Amino acid sequence: MRYVNAIKGATVGLIGLTALTVWVPIPTLPIRFDSILTISTFLFAILAGFYTSRLGSRYDSIRQLVAVEDASIFCFYQTAKIFGPVFTKKVRDAIDRYYIASYDHTLSDYAYKDSAPYYSKLWDVTRDLPHKDPSSAYQMLITHLTDIEKSRNTSAATSKERLGWGEWAILLILATIILSSLFLMREPALYSWVVTILFGTALILVLLIIRDLQNLMFGGGSLLEESGQEVLEFMGLERYYHEHFLKAGISVVPPFVKTYRVGYHKRGATKFKIKTVKR
């Protein structure tokens, strides 16, 4: 099932609300819903604003952490070149497998445990380095590895901050009350129909934006995946994508990429099944 981002979802909602507004007859009820609409809108605005701010801060924090992690990995690889081609190849292979394990999951479901063995492999390769001179370069390798772990650990902890079922239930109940009130208060006039459709669409858009922020998919794409893919290219390796995310539309291969790798194994598997795709 393909992932529908906030803009596409709101567009579908706009079409659906237009059809309902046109085809559903205007009810004639003896009571008014002004007070209900005012109270529910007020509560929804407070909760939606709070959740959006909270999830937006989480999104910005993880975006920065991912950028720092990718930068540290690239610096680690560049520093490894000082110790010769044999060590560099071991480091490149270890980084490659680490990225594969990481990209088999989304950031909203951070694969800290699944990628930990491959991150530990970087430490093993570094410890087994026979010649640790120049010592300053070796110390830089340790520093980069430490920075990577700091970013990994903080990202894993931050990504677990999500809205619970109770919080989503309250938002959906309030949104349902608002939409129902808008439909029940319609008048047989064009402006009333337009206001109902636009307000309803805006309501759907707000809910979907909150969902995208929670899934770290704001804008419809996986957060900062491009950063890590460029690291793979700098090391002379093809980009890597998992089949599941390509089919779901979560990962998108840029048009300028002519060769890339696709993983067909089960996500989280220890044995990788990867094929190279050429356009």
CSV table of N, CA and C in Angstrom, one decimal, residues 3 55 58-59 106-109 162 168 208-218 221-223 250:
chain,number,residue,atom,x,y,z
A,3,TYR,N,2.2,5.0,0.5
A,3,TYR,CA,2.0,6.1,1.5
A,3,TYR,C,1.5,7.3,0.8
A,55,LEU,N,5.7,17.7,17.7
A,55,LEU,CA,6.2,16.8,16.7
A,55,LEU,C,7.2,17.5,15.7
A,58,ARG,N,10.5,17.6,17.4
A,58,ARG,CA,11.1,16.2,17.3
A,58,ARG,C,11.6,16.0,15.9
A,59,TYR,N,10.9,16.5,14.8
A,59,TYR,CA,11.3,16.3,13.5
A,59,TYR,C,12.7,17.1,13.2
A,106,THR,N,12.4,2.6,8.7
A,106,THR,CA,12.2,4.0,8.6
A,106,THR,C,12.7,4.7,9.9
A,107,LEU,N,13.0,6.0,9.9
A,107,LEU,CA,13.4,6.7,11.1
A,107,LEU,C,12.4,6.7,12.2
A,108,SER,N,11.1,6.7,11.8
A,108,SER,CA,10.1,6.7,12.8
A,108,SER,C,10.0,5.3,13.5
A,109,ASP,N,10.6,4.3,12.9
A,109,ASP,CA,10.7,3.0,13.6
A,109,ASP,C,12.2,2.7,13.6
A,162,ARG,N,6.0,9.6,20.3
A,162,ARG,CA,4.9,9.6,19.4
A,162,ARG,C,3.6,9.8,20.1
A,168,TRP,N,-4.7,10.4,19.6
A,168,TRP,CA,-5.3,10.4,18.2
A,168,TRP,C,-6.8,10.3,18.3
A,208,LEU,N,-3.4,15.2,8.7
A,208,LEU,CA,-2.4,14.5,7.9
A,208,LEU,C,-1.0,15.0,8.1
A,209,ILE,N,-1.0,16.3,8.3
A,209,ILE,CA,0.3,16.9,8.6
A,209,ILE,C,0.9,16.4,10.0
A,210,ILE,N,0.0,16.3,10.9
A,210,ILE,CA,0.4,15.7,12.2
A,210,ILE,C,0.9,14.3,12.0
A,211,ARG,N,0.2,13.5,11.2
A,211,ARG,CA,0.6,12.1,11.0
A,211,ARG,C,1.9,12.1,10.3
A,212,ASP,N,2.2,13.0,9.2
A,212,ASP,CA,3.4,13.0,8.5
A,212,ASP,C,4.6,13.4,9.5
A,213,LEU,N,4.3,14.3,10.3
A,213,LEU,CA,5.4,14.7,11.3
A,213,LEU,C,5.7,13.6,12.2
A,214,GLN,N,4.7,12.8,12.7
A,214,GLN,CA,5.0,11.7,13.5
A,214,GLN,C,5.7,10.6,12.8
A,215,ASN,N,5.4,10.4,11.6
A,215,ASN,CA,6.1,9.3,10.8
A,215,ASN,C,7.4,9.8,10.2
A,216,LEU,N,7.8,11.1,10.5
A,216,LEU,CA,9.0,11.7,9.9
A,216,LEU,C,9.0,11.7,8.4
A,217,MET,N,7.8,11.9,7.9
A,217,MET,CA,7.6,11.9,6.4
A,217,MET,C,7.1,13.2,5.9
A,218,PHE,N,7.4,14.3,6.6
A,218,PHE,CA,6.9,15.6,6.2
A,218,PHE,C,7.4,16.0,4.9
A,221,GLY,N,8.6,12.5,1.8
A,221,GLY,CA,9.8,11.7,1.6
A,221,GLY,C,10.4,11.3,2.9
A,222,SER,N,11.2,10.3,2.9
A,222,SER,CA,11.9,9.8,4.1
A,222,SER,C,12.9,10.8,4.5
A,223,LEU,N,13.0,11.1,5.8
A,223,LEU,CA,13.8,12.2,6.3
A,223,LEU,C,15.3,12.0,6.0
A,250,ILE,N,7.6,5.4,-0.1
A,250,ILE,CA,8.3,6.1,0.9
A,250,ILE,C,9.7,6.5,0.5
